[in-house]
Coordinates of C-alpha atoms and ligand atoms in Angstrom, one line a residue:
M1 CA -22.3 -15.2 5.9
C2 CA -19.7 -16.7 8.2
G3 CA -15.9 -16.5 8.5
I4 CA -13.8 -19.6 7.8
V5 CA -10.1 -20.1 8.4
G6 CA -7.9 -23.2 7.9
Y7 CA -4.1 -23.6 8.4
I8 CA -1.5 -26.3 7.9
G9 CA 2.2 -25.6 8.4
H10 CA 5.0 -25.0 10.9
R11 CA 3.2 -22.5 13.2
E12 CA 0.8 -23.1 16.1
A13 CA -2.4 -23.5 14.1
A14 CA -4.6 -22.0 16.9
D15 CA -2.7 -18.7 16.8
V16 CA -3.1 -18.4 13.0
V17 CA -6.7 -19.4 13.0
V18 CA -7.9 -17.2 15.8
D19 CA -6.0 -14.2 14.3
G20 CA -7.7 -14.9 10.9
L21 CA -11.1 -15.2 12.5
T22 CA -10.6 -11.8 14.2
R23 CA -10.1 -10.3 10.8
L24 CA -13.2 -12.0 9.5
E25 CA -15.5 -11.2 12.4
Y26 CA -17.3 -8.6 10.3
R27 CA -18.7 -11.7 8.5
G28 CA -20.5 -13.0 11.5
Y29 CA -20.2 -12.9 15.3
D30 CA -22.9 -15.2 16.8
S31 CA -20.4 -17.8 17.9
A32 CA -16.9 -19.1 17.1
G33 CA -14.9 -22.3 17.4
I34 CA -11.7 -24.0 16.5
V35 CA -10.3 -27.5 16.1
T36 CA -6.6 -28.5 15.9
A37 CA -4.9 -31.7 15.1
D38 CA -1.9 -32.6 17.2
S39 CA -0.2 -35.9 17.8
Q40 CA -3.3 -37.0 19.9
A41 CA -5.7 -39.7 18.8
Q42 CA -8.5 -37.2 18.2
L43 CA -9.1 -33.6 17.2
E44 CA -9.2 -31.1 20.0
V45 CA -12.1 -28.6 19.9
V46 CA -13.1 -25.4 21.7
K47 CA -16.2 -23.5 20.6
R48 CA -18.4 -21.0 22.3
A49 CA -21.6 -18.9 21.6
G50 CA -21.0 -15.2 21.4
K51 CA -18.3 -13.0 20.0
L52 CA -14.8 -14.2 19.3
S53 CA -13.5 -12.6 22.5
I54 CA -15.4 -15.4 24.4
L55 CA -13.6 -18.1 22.5
K56 CA -10.3 -16.3 23.1
E57 CA -10.9 -16.4 26.8
A58 CA -11.8 -20.1 26.7
L59 CA -8.6 -20.8 24.8
K60 CA -6.5 -19.1 27.6
T61 CA -7.6 -21.9 30.0
N62 CA -7.7 -24.6 27.4
P63 CA -5.0 -23.9 24.8
L64 CA -5.0 -26.1 21.7
K65 CA -1.8 -27.4 20.2
G66 CA -1.0 -28.6 16.7
N67 CA 0.1 -27.4 13.3
I68 CA -3.2 -28.1 11.6
G69 CA -6.3 -26.2 12.5
I70 CA -9.7 -25.0 11.2
G71 CA -11.9 -22.3 12.7
H72 CA -15.2 -20.6 12.2
T73 CA -17.0 -17.4 13.2
R74 CA -20.7 -17.8 12.7
W75 CA -23.6 -15.9 11.2
A76 CA -26.5 -18.2 12.3
T77 CA -28.8 -19.4 9.6
H78 CA -30.1 -22.7 11.0
G79 CA -30.1 -23.3 14.8
K80 CA -29.8 -20.8 17.6
P81 CA -26.4 -19.1 18.3
N82 CA -25.3 -21.4 21.1
D83 CA -22.3 -23.6 22.0
V84 CA -23.6 -26.8 20.5
N85 CA -24.6 -25.2 17.2
S86 CA -21.2 -23.5 16.9
H87 CA -18.8 -24.7 14.3
P88 CA -16.6 -26.8 13.9
H89 CA -18.9 -29.8 13.9
L90 CA -17.3 -33.1 14.8
S91 CA -17.9 -36.8 14.1
E92 CA -18.9 -38.9 17.0
D93 CA -15.4 -40.3 17.4
S94 CA -13.9 -36.7 17.1
K95 CA -11.7 -37.8 14.3
L96 CA -13.4 -35.6 11.7
A97 CA -14.3 -31.9 11.8
V98 CA -16.2 -29.7 9.4
I99 CA -16.7 -25.9 9.2
H100 CA -19.1 -24.4 6.7
N101 CA -20.3 -21.1 5.3
G102 CA -23.6 -21.2 3.3
I103 CA -26.9 -23.0 3.4
I104 CA -27.5 -26.8 2.7
E105 CA -30.9 -26.6 1.0
N106 CA -31.7 -30.3 1.3
Y107 CA -30.4 -30.9 4.8
M108 CA -33.7 -32.0 6.3
P109 CA -34.2 -35.1 4.1
L110 CA -30.5 -35.9 4.4
K111 CA -30.7 -35.6 8.2
A112 CA -33.7 -38.0 8.2
K113 CA -31.9 -40.5 6.1
L114 CA -28.7 -40.3 8.2
I115 CA -30.7 -40.7 11.5
S116 CA -32.4 -43.8 10.0
N117 CA -28.9 -45.0 9.2
G118 CA -28.0 -44.7 12.9
H119 CA -26.3 -41.4 13.1
D120 CA -26.9 -39.3 16.2
F121 CA -27.2 -35.6 15.7
V122 CA -26.4 -33.1 18.5
S123 CA -27.1 -29.8 16.8
D124 CA -29.9 -28.0 15.0
T125 CA -27.6 -26.9 12.1
D126 CA -27.6 -27.9 8.5
T127 CA -23.8 -28.2 8.6
E128 CA -23.8 -31.3 10.9
V129 CA -25.4 -33.2 8.1
I130 CA -22.1 -32.9 6.1
V131 CA -20.1 -34.4 9.0
H132 CA -22.3 -37.5 9.1
L133 CA -22.3 -37.8 5.3
I134 CA -18.5 -37.8 5.1
E135 CA -18.4 -40.3 7.9
E136 CA -20.9 -42.5 6.0
H137 CA -18.6 -42.4 2.9
Y138 CA -15.2 -42.5 4.6
Q139 CA -13.2 -45.7 3.9
G140 CA -9.7 -44.2 4.4
D141 CA -9.6 -41.7 1.5
L142 CA -10.7 -38.4 2.9
V143 CA -10.9 -36.5 -0.5
E144 CA -13.0 -39.3 -2.0
A145 CA -15.3 -39.3 1.1
V146 CA -15.8 -35.6 0.8
Q147 CA -16.5 -35.8 -3.0
N148 CA -19.1 -38.6 -2.5
A149 CA -20.7 -36.7 0.4
L150 CA -21.0 -33.5 -1.6
K151 CA -22.7 -35.4 -4.5
E152 CA -25.7 -35.8 -2.2
V153 CA -25.8 -32.1 -1.1
T154 CA -27.6 -29.2 -2.8
G155 CA -27.0 -25.6 -1.7
A156 CA -24.4 -23.0 -1.2
Y157 CA -21.2 -23.8 0.7
A158 CA -17.6 -23.0 1.4
L159 CA -16.5 -26.1 3.3
V160 CA -13.2 -27.0 5.1
V161 CA -12.6 -30.5 6.5
S162 CA -10.0 -31.9 8.9
H163 CA -9.3 -35.5 9.9
I164 CA -6.9 -36.6 12.6
D165 CA -5.5 -39.4 10.4
H166 CA -4.6 -37.2 7.5
E167 CA -2.0 -34.4 7.5
V168 CA -4.2 -32.3 5.2
I169 CA -7.1 -30.0 5.1
V170 CA -9.7 -30.4 2.4
A171 CA -11.7 -27.4 1.0
A172 CA -14.7 -27.3 -1.3
R173 CA -16.6 -24.4 -2.8
A174 CA -20.1 -24.0 -4.2
T175 CA -21.3 -20.3 -4.4
S176 CA -19.9 -19.2 -1.0
P177 CA -16.5 -17.5 -1.4
M178 CA -13.2 -19.2 -0.5
V179 CA -9.6 -18.2 -1.1
I180 CA -6.4 -20.2 -0.5
G181 CA -3.2 -18.5 0.8
I182 CA 0.2 -19.8 -0.4
G183 CA 3.0 -19.6 2.1
E184 CA 6.5 -21.0 2.6
N185 CA 6.1 -24.6 3.9
E186 CA 2.7 -23.6 5.1
N187 CA -0.7 -23.0 3.4
F188 CA -4.0 -21.3 4.4
V189 CA -7.6 -21.2 3.4
A190 CA -10.2 -18.6 4.3
S191 CA -13.6 -17.1 3.4
D192 CA -11.9 -13.8 2.5
V193 CA -8.5 -12.2 2.0
P194 CA -8.2 -10.3 5.3
A195 CA -7.4 -13.5 7.2
L196 CA -4.4 -14.2 4.9
L197 CA -2.7 -10.8 4.7
P198 CA -0.4 -11.1 7.7
Y199 CA 1.1 -14.3 6.3
T200 CA 0.9 -14.1 2.5
R201 CA -0.3 -12.0 -0.4
K202 CA -0.2 -14.9 -2.9
V203 CA -3.7 -16.3 -3.2
I204 CA -5.9 -18.6 -5.3
F205 CA -9.6 -17.6 -5.5
L206 CA -11.5 -20.9 -5.7
H207 CA -14.2 -21.2 -8.3
D208 CA -17.6 -22.8 -7.8
G209 CA -17.1 -26.6 -8.0
D210 CA -13.4 -26.5 -7.0
M211 CA -11.9 -28.7 -4.3
A212 CA -8.5 -28.3 -2.7
L213 CA -6.3 -30.9 -1.0
I214 CA -4.1 -28.6 1.1
K215 CA -0.8 -29.9 2.6
K216 CA 2.1 -28.0 4.2
A217 CA 4.1 -28.0 1.0
S218 CA 1.5 -28.5 -1.7
I219 CA -1.9 -27.6 -3.0
E220 CA -3.8 -29.9 -5.4
L221 CA -6.9 -28.4 -7.0
S222 CA -9.6 -30.6 -8.6
D223 CA -13.3 -30.6 -9.4
F224 CA -15.7 -32.7 -7.4
D225 CA -15.0 -35.7 -9.6
G226 CA -11.3 -35.5 -9.0
N227 CA -10.3 -34.0 -12.3
I228 CA -7.3 -31.7 -11.9
V229 CA -8.1 -28.0 -12.4
E230 CA -5.7 -25.1 -12.9
R231 CA -6.3 -21.7 -11.2
E232 CA -4.5 -18.4 -11.4
I233 CA -2.2 -17.3 -8.5
S234 CA -3.1 -13.7 -7.7
T235 CA -1.1 -11.2 -5.6
I236 CA -3.1 -9.0 -3.3
D237 CA -2.0 -5.4 -3.1
W238 CA -4.9 -4.3 -0.7
D239 CA -4.2 -3.1 2.8
A240 CA -6.0 -4.8 5.6
E241 CA -8.9 -2.3 5.8
A242 CA -9.5 -2.4 2.0
A243 CA -9.4 -6.2 2.2
E244 CA -12.3 -6.3 4.7
K245 CA -14.3 -4.4 2.1
S246 CA -13.1 -6.9 -0.6
G247 CA -11.4 -4.0 -2.3
Y248 CA -14.5 -1.8 -2.4
E249 CA -14.0 1.7 -0.9
H250 CA -16.9 1.5 1.5
Y251 CA -18.9 -1.3 3.1
M252 CA -22.1 0.2 1.6
L253 CA -20.8 -0.2 -1.9
K254 CA -19.6 -3.8 -1.1
E255 CA -23.0 -4.6 0.3
I256 CA -24.8 -3.1 -2.8
Y257 CA -22.8 -5.4 -5.0
E258 CA -23.4 -8.4 -2.6
Q259 CA -27.1 -8.2 -3.3
P260 CA -27.2 -10.8 -6.1
T261 CA -25.5 -13.3 -3.8
V262 CA -27.7 -12.2 -0.9
L263 CA -30.8 -12.9 -3.0
Q264 CA -29.6 -16.4 -3.7
N265 CA -29.2 -16.9 0.0
T266 CA -32.6 -15.5 0.9
F267 CA -34.3 -17.7 -1.7
G268 CA -32.0 -20.7 -0.9
G269 CA -34.1 -23.8 -0.5
R270 CA -37.4 -21.9 -0.4
F271 CA -38.7 -22.6 -3.9
A272 CA -40.6 -25.9 -4.1
A273 CA -39.6 -28.4 -6.8
N274 CA -42.9 -27.9 -8.5
G275 CA -42.0 -24.3 -9.5
M276 CA -45.4 -23.0 -8.2
D277 CA -45.0 -23.1 -4.4
V278 CA -42.6 -21.8 -1.7
E279 CA -41.5 -23.6 1.5
L280 CA -41.1 -21.3 4.4
D281 CA -41.1 -23.7 7.3
L282 CA -43.5 -21.4 9.3
G283 CA -45.9 -22.7 12.0
L284 CA -48.6 -20.1 11.1
D285 CA -51.9 -21.4 9.5
P286 CA -52.5 -18.9 6.6
N287 CA -56.2 -19.7 6.7
S288 CA -56.5 -18.6 10.4
I289 CA -56.0 -14.9 9.5
N290 CA -58.3 -12.3 7.9
R291 CA -56.1 -9.3 8.2
V292 CA -52.4 -8.4 8.1
V293 CA -50.7 -5.5 9.8
I294 CA -47.0 -4.8 8.9
T295 CA -45.0 -2.6 11.2
A296 CA -41.3 -1.5 11.1
A297 CA -39.1 1.5 11.1
G298 CA -37.1 3.4 8.4
T299 CA -36.0 1.3 5.5
A300 CA -37.6 -1.8 7.0
Y301 CA -40.9 0.1 7.0
Y302 CA -40.5 0.8 3.3
S303 CA -40.0 -2.9 2.6
G304 CA -43.2 -3.4 4.5
A305 CA -45.0 -0.8 2.3
V306 CA -44.0 -3.0 -0.7
G307 CA -45.2 -6.0 1.3
E308 CA -48.6 -4.4 1.8
Y309 CA -49.1 -4.2 -2.0
L310 CA -47.8 -7.7 -2.5
I311 CA -49.9 -9.4 0.1
E312 CA -53.1 -7.6 -0.9
Q313 CA -52.6 -8.2 -4.6
V314 CA -51.2 -11.8 -4.5
A315 CA -52.9 -13.2 -1.4
K316 CA -56.0 -11.0 -1.4
I317 CA -55.8 -10.4 2.4
P318 CA -56.6 -6.8 3.7
T319 CA -53.1 -5.5 4.7
E320 CA -51.9 -2.2 6.2
I321 CA -48.4 -0.9 6.9
E322 CA -47.9 1.0 10.2
L323 CA -45.0 3.0 11.5
A324 CA -43.7 1.1 14.5
S325 CA -43.0 4.3 16.4
E326 CA -46.7 5.3 16.0
F327 CA -48.3 1.9 16.2
R328 CA -48.8 1.3 19.9
Y329 CA -49.7 4.9 20.7
R330 CA -52.4 4.8 18.0
K331 CA -54.2 2.2 20.1
P332 CA -54.8 -0.2 17.1
I333 CA -57.6 -2.8 17.2
L334 CA -56.2 -6.2 16.6
D335 CA -57.4 -9.8 17.4
E336 CA -56.4 -13.4 17.1
N337 CA -57.3 -13.3 13.3
T338 CA -54.7 -10.6 12.7
L339 CA -51.3 -11.5 11.6
C340 CA -48.8 -8.8 12.7
I341 CA -45.5 -8.9 10.6
V342 CA -42.6 -7.0 12.2
V343 CA -39.6 -6.3 10.0
S344 CA -36.1 -5.5 11.3
Q345 CA -32.6 -6.1 10.1
S346 CA -31.1 -5.9 13.5
G347 CA -34.0 -7.3 15.5
E348 CA -33.2 -4.7 18.1
T349 CA -35.1 -1.6 17.0
I350 CA -37.0 -0.6 20.2
D351 CA -39.9 1.0 18.2
T352 CA -40.5 -2.3 16.4
L353 CA -40.0 -4.4 19.5
E354 CA -42.6 -2.4 21.4
A355 CA -45.0 -2.6 18.4
L356 CA -44.6 -6.4 18.5
R357 CA -45.4 -6.4 22.2
E358 CA -48.5 -4.3 21.6
A359 CA -49.6 -6.8 18.9
K360 CA -49.1 -9.7 21.2
R361 CA -51.0 -8.0 24.0
Q362 CA -53.9 -7.8 21.7
G363 CA -53.7 -11.5 20.8
A364 CA -52.5 -11.1 17.3
K365 CA -50.4 -13.8 15.6
T366 CA -46.9 -12.5 15.0
L367 CA -44.2 -13.1 12.4
A368 CA -40.8 -11.4 12.1
I369 CA -38.8 -10.8 9.0
L370 CA -35.3 -10.7 10.5
N371 CA -31.6 -10.8 9.6
V372 CA -30.0 -11.4 13.0
K373 CA -30.7 -14.7 14.8
G374 CA -30.9 -14.5 18.6
S375 CA -32.0 -10.9 18.5
S376 CA -34.5 -9.5 21.0
I377 CA -37.4 -9.6 18.5
S378 CA -36.5 -13.2 17.5
R379 CA -37.0 -14.2 21.1
E380 CA -40.4 -12.6 21.5
V381 CA -42.2 -13.3 18.2
D382 CA -44.2 -16.4 17.4
D383 CA -42.2 -17.2 14.3
S384 CA -39.4 -15.8 12.2
L385 CA -38.4 -15.7 8.5
Y386 CA -34.7 -15.0 8.3
I387 CA -33.4 -13.1 5.2
H388 CA -29.8 -14.5 5.4
A389 CA -28.3 -11.2 4.2
G390 CA -25.2 -11.6 6.4
P391 CA -23.9 -8.8 8.6
E392 CA -24.8 -5.4 7.2
I393 CA -22.0 -3.0 8.2
G394 CA -23.0 0.1 6.4
V395 CA -25.4 2.1 8.5
A396 CA -27.5 2.8 5.3
S397 CA -29.3 -0.4 4.7
T398 CA -29.1 -1.8 1.2
K399 CA -28.7 -5.6 1.0
A400 CA -31.0 -6.1 4.0
Y401 CA -33.7 -4.1 2.3
M402 CA -33.3 -6.1 -0.9
A403 CA -33.6 -9.3 1.1
M404 CA -36.6 -8.0 3.0
L405 CA -38.3 -7.4 -0.3
A406 CA -37.5 -10.9 -1.4
A407 CA -39.0 -12.2 1.9
F408 CA -42.2 -10.3 1.3
E409 CA -42.4 -11.8 -2.2
L410 CA -42.1 -15.3 -0.7
I411 CA -44.6 -14.6 2.1
A412 CA -47.2 -13.2 -0.4
I413 CA -46.9 -16.3 -2.6
W414 CA -47.0 -18.6 0.4
L415 CA -50.2 -16.9 1.7
G416 CA -51.7 -16.7 -1.7
R417 CA -51.1 -20.4 -2.5
A418 CA -52.3 -21.6 0.9
R419 CA -55.5 -19.7 0.6
A420 CA -56.1 -20.7 -3.0
E421 CA -55.9 -17.1 -4.2
L422 CA -52.9 -17.6 -6.4
S423 CA -53.2 -19.7 -9.5
D424 CA -50.5 -22.2 -10.7
S425 CA -49.7 -20.1 -13.7
V426 CA -49.3 -16.8 -11.9
A427 CA -47.4 -18.4 -9.1
S428 CA -45.1 -20.0 -11.6
E429 CA -44.6 -16.7 -13.4
L430 CA -43.8 -14.9 -10.1
I431 CA -41.3 -17.6 -9.0
Q432 CA -39.6 -17.7 -12.4
A433 CA -39.2 -13.9 -12.2
L434 CA -37.9 -14.1 -8.6
R435 CA -35.3 -16.7 -9.7
S436 CA -34.1 -14.1 -12.3
T437 CA -33.7 -11.3 -9.8
P438 CA -30.0 -11.9 -8.8
G439 CA -29.0 -11.6 -12.5
L440 CA -31.3 -8.6 -13.1
V441 CA -29.9 -6.8 -10.0
E442 CA -26.4 -7.5 -11.3
H443 CA -27.4 -6.0 -14.7
A444 CA -29.0 -3.0 -13.0
L445 CA -25.7 -2.3 -11.2
E446 CA -23.9 -2.1 -14.6
E447 CA -25.4 1.4 -15.0
R448 CA -23.1 2.6 -12.2
E449 CA -20.9 4.9 -14.4
H450 CA -23.9 6.6 -15.9
I451 CA -25.5 7.0 -12.5
A452 CA -22.2 8.4 -11.1
Q453 CA -22.3 11.1 -13.9
I454 CA -25.8 12.1 -12.8
A455 CA -24.7 12.2 -9.2
E456 CA -21.8 14.4 -10.1
Q457 CA -24.0 16.8 -12.0
F458 CA -26.5 17.3 -9.1
K459 CA -24.5 16.6 -6.0
D460 CA -24.7 20.3 -4.9
K461 CA -28.4 20.6 -5.2
R462 CA -30.3 21.4 -2.0
D463 CA -33.4 19.4 -2.7
Y464 CA -34.4 16.3 -4.6
L465 CA -37.8 14.8 -5.2
F466 CA -38.5 11.1 -5.8
L467 CA -41.7 10.0 -7.5
G468 CA -43.3 6.6 -7.8
R469 CA -46.7 5.1 -8.2
G470 CA -48.3 1.9 -7.0
I471 CA -45.9 -0.7 -5.7
N472 CA -43.0 1.6 -6.6
F473 CA -44.2 4.5 -4.4
P474 CA -42.3 2.8 -1.5
T475 CA -39.3 2.5 -3.8
A476 CA -39.3 6.3 -4.2
L477 CA -39.6 6.6 -0.4
E478 CA -36.6 4.3 0.1
G479 CA -34.6 6.1 -2.6
A480 CA -35.2 9.5 -0.9
L481 CA -34.2 8.0 2.5
K482 CA -31.0 6.6 1.0
L483 CA -30.0 9.9 -0.5
K484 CA -30.8 12.1 2.5
E485 CA -29.2 9.8 5.1
I486 CA -25.8 9.6 3.5
S487 CA -25.6 12.9 1.4
Y488 CA -27.5 15.1 3.8
I489 CA -29.4 16.6 0.8
H490 CA -33.1 17.2 1.6
A491 CA -35.0 14.6 -0.4
E492 CA -38.7 13.8 -0.3
A493 CA -40.8 11.2 -2.0
Y494 CA -44.3 11.5 -3.2
A495 CA -46.8 9.2 -4.9
T496 CA -46.5 10.6 -8.4
G497 CA -50.2 11.4 -8.7
E498 CA -50.0 13.4 -5.5
M499 CA -47.7 16.1 -7.0
K500 CA -50.6 18.2 -8.4
H501 CA -52.1 18.5 -5.0
G502 CA -49.5 20.9 -3.7
P503 CA -45.9 19.6 -3.8
I504 CA -45.7 20.7 -7.5
A505 CA -45.3 24.2 -6.1
L506 CA -41.8 23.2 -5.2
I507 CA -40.7 22.5 -8.7
D508 CA -38.3 24.9 -10.5
E509 CA -35.2 24.6 -12.6
N510 CA -33.1 23.8 -9.6
M511 CA -35.1 20.7 -8.6
P512 CA -33.9 17.3 -9.7
I513 CA -36.9 14.9 -9.8
V514 CA -36.2 11.1 -9.9
A515 CA -39.3 9.6 -11.5
I516 CA -39.8 5.8 -11.5
A517 CA -41.4 5.1 -14.9
T518 CA -40.8 1.4 -15.3
A519 CA -43.4 -0.9 -16.9
S520 CA -46.7 -0.6 -15.0
E521 CA -50.4 -0.4 -15.4
L522 CA -50.0 3.2 -14.3
Y523 CA -47.2 4.0 -16.9
E524 CA -49.3 6.4 -19.0
K525 CA -50.4 8.2 -15.9
T526 CA -46.8 8.4 -14.7
I527 CA -45.8 10.0 -18.1
S528 CA -48.6 12.6 -17.7
N529 CA -47.4 13.4 -14.2
I530 CA -43.8 13.7 -15.5
Q531 CA -45.0 16.1 -18.2
E532 CA -46.7 18.2 -15.5
V533 CA -43.4 18.5 -13.7
K534 CA -41.4 19.1 -16.8
A535 CA -43.7 21.9 -17.7
R536 CA -42.5 23.6 -14.5
D537 CA -38.9 23.3 -15.6
G538 CA -38.1 20.5 -13.2
I539 CA -35.0 18.3 -14.0
I540 CA -36.4 14.9 -14.8
I541 CA -34.2 11.8 -14.0
S542 CA -36.3 8.8 -15.1
L543 CA -35.9 5.2 -14.2
A544 CA -37.2 3.2 -17.3
N545 CA -36.9 -0.1 -18.9
P546 CA -34.6 -0.7 -21.9
D547 CA -37.5 -1.0 -24.4
D548 CA -39.1 2.3 -23.5
E549 CA -38.6 4.5 -26.5
Q550 CA -40.7 7.5 -25.4
I551 CA -39.4 8.2 -22.0
A552 CA -36.4 10.2 -23.3
I553 CA -38.7 12.8 -24.8
H554 CA -39.9 13.6 -21.3
S555 CA -36.7 13.3 -19.4
D556 CA -33.4 15.1 -19.0
H557 CA -31.7 11.8 -18.0
V558 CA -32.8 8.2 -18.2
I559 CA -31.4 5.4 -16.0
R560 CA -32.2 2.1 -17.6
V561 CA -33.3 -0.8 -15.4
P562 CA -34.0 -4.3 -16.5
K563 CA -37.7 -5.1 -17.1
V564 CA -39.4 -7.6 -14.8
H565 CA -42.9 -8.4 -13.5
E566 CA -44.3 -5.2 -12.0
L567 CA -44.8 -6.9 -8.6
I568 CA -41.1 -7.7 -8.5
S569 CA -39.8 -4.4 -10.0
P570 CA -39.1 -2.7 -6.6
M571 CA -36.2 -5.2 -6.2
I572 CA -34.6 -4.1 -9.4
N573 CA -35.5 -0.4 -9.3
V574 CA -34.0 0.2 -5.9
A575 CA -30.5 -0.9 -6.9
S576 CA -30.2 2.2 -9.1
L577 CA -31.4 4.5 -6.4
Q578 CA -28.9 3.0 -3.9
L579 CA -26.1 3.8 -6.4
L580 CA -27.4 7.3 -6.9
A581 CA -27.3 7.9 -3.2
Y582 CA -23.8 6.3 -2.8
E583 CA -22.2 8.1 -5.7
T584 CA -23.7 11.5 -4.5
A585 CA -22.4 11.1 -1.0
H586 CA -19.1 9.7 -2.2
R587 CA -18.6 12.8 -4.4
L588 CA -19.4 15.0 -1.5
E589 CA -16.6 13.2 0.4
L590 CA -19.0 12.3 3.2
D591 CA -18.7 9.4 5.6
V592 CA -20.8 6.9 3.6
D593 CA -20.6 4.0 6.0
Q594 CA -21.2 6.0 9.2
P595 CA -23.3 9.1 8.4
R596 CA -23.6 11.8 11.0
N597 CA -26.3 11.5 13.7
L598 CA -27.2 7.9 12.7
A599 CA -26.7 4.5 14.3
K600 CA -27.0 1.0 12.7
S601 CA -29.6 0.0 15.2
V602 CA -31.8 2.5 17.1
T603 CA -32.4 0.9 20.5
V604 CA -34.0 4.0 22.1
E605 CA -37.5 5.4 21.5
Ligands
LIG701 C1 -31.8 2.4 6.9 O1 -30.9 2.9 5.9 C2 -31.6 3.2 8.2 N1 -30.3 2.9 8.7 C3 -32.8 2.9 9.2 O2 -33.9 3.5 8.6 C4 -33.1 1.5 9.5 O3 -33.7 0.9 8.4 C5 -34.1 1.5 10.7 O4 -33.5 2.1 11.8 C6 -34.7 0.1 11.0 O5 -33.6 -0.7 11.5 P1 -33.9 -2.3 11.6 O6 -34.2 -2.8 10.3 O7 -32.6 -2.8 12.2 O8 -35.0 -2.4 12.6

């Protein structure tokens, strides 16, 4: 997720763009850059790796003039966060500049074609491909060149283009958000509303497939074929803080609802055209390993616990999950045939970083599942698979967990296919199911009102139990963690079959028990376990699929979740548990985004 701002009008563009980027820095802060068009023969650019403050310092000594400008604050997806990979990206003659939020899925073949056509690339980004494509199509009409360039591109993008010979900025949207601000003899474009609020509250939210030709005194909307489109002008009544949360009351809730889009970004470009394979661009040889060890902390650990099931069941490789904080003190036995997968949203968790170092000391191959490019773990691991979840502001991890699960699904399929353990039909079935997950998660979140009622009813309970079997035991663990870390209610998770070995002594009429009872080979056993708990007067809150007609007999409340392949069900089931935790903490009027005692990244042991 990146922040984009464009301006054309009577003010100094650099001031407006930098101010807008400051209000969008929550969308990414790996690097930042700005281009302005003045009366010179070429665009003027300043761009720097690092936070926006570094760009602001550079602009003090190298101020940019002009009433047209575009700027970008980056969340790196392709290419390290350094100066040359920062946006804007310019054409070789510095007449054309592009900024982009999203992922160009087919950038590699396009880059190869453009290089063979004589284009010189200077960065490792996918975005630079767009600059050279527009250059290739430009014959004086900027909009036409952008339209023709985008016809060759597949992926998600919010794109803004500036050209020194045209007193316009051109914007185009496909999946990634973009909004136009309407001013008096000035106009704006940005990734999100906060950048616009100091100047205007009249906005147009672009739809997928929209293009905009933005001039000082006019805005022309069209589709990518040039057909005029009409869009509603909205008036924003949010304050600035609400706007950063896109109108949601908390970042955590915003990030829960971002999950369908995040999944599209995590999967972006990684499904092969044959519908049976995935393309992860990893250097590891899947046939060089005979064992997998996954290690992480907290929520990332629970994603790894799901990953353990997936890799064993799909790729048939012995796999174990290890707590990062215990790993190196346990003196594990690893060797060059072990693949150690470390998982970390921040890439800075010291427990996980030290576990990685222990694995490397023992000669294991290492792979990281990460969200933040340029993080400490990314610099020490052999290879990384990025989850593209964008900055996660809420301390309680939601969208990053969802994206980690998606990453493990991809890795399990990739290993299984490379080792001939996963048939065409099963691979195709899993990939089809994965492609449906953004919609299924969106559907699961529609239960929010019902979940909120349950949260209201039990928000004052002292204890909760979460039960899950098989691949959804980690889902129960994550659900319990979400609840306890933001509502401060004591919540524990158990493998459902484990209850009878002691924990069932805890059950009484004051104990809400969340039981995951979605479609599974273990469904009948789960029902038996639920009956055991019900017989002790426990309050049963079941998660079940819509077609389950018997679950209500055994439950006090049923939260319906869309049905999907069991190996993918953790992705759908967790969304309901995230909402249960959020609605509980919200009703307790607690600090949902910054719970007591916690930090977003734990960099101490
Ligand atoms: C998740 O809700 C918690 N905030 C915490 O458990 C977190 O998952 C853990 O500290 C690991 O962080 P990381 O993914 O950045 O390594």
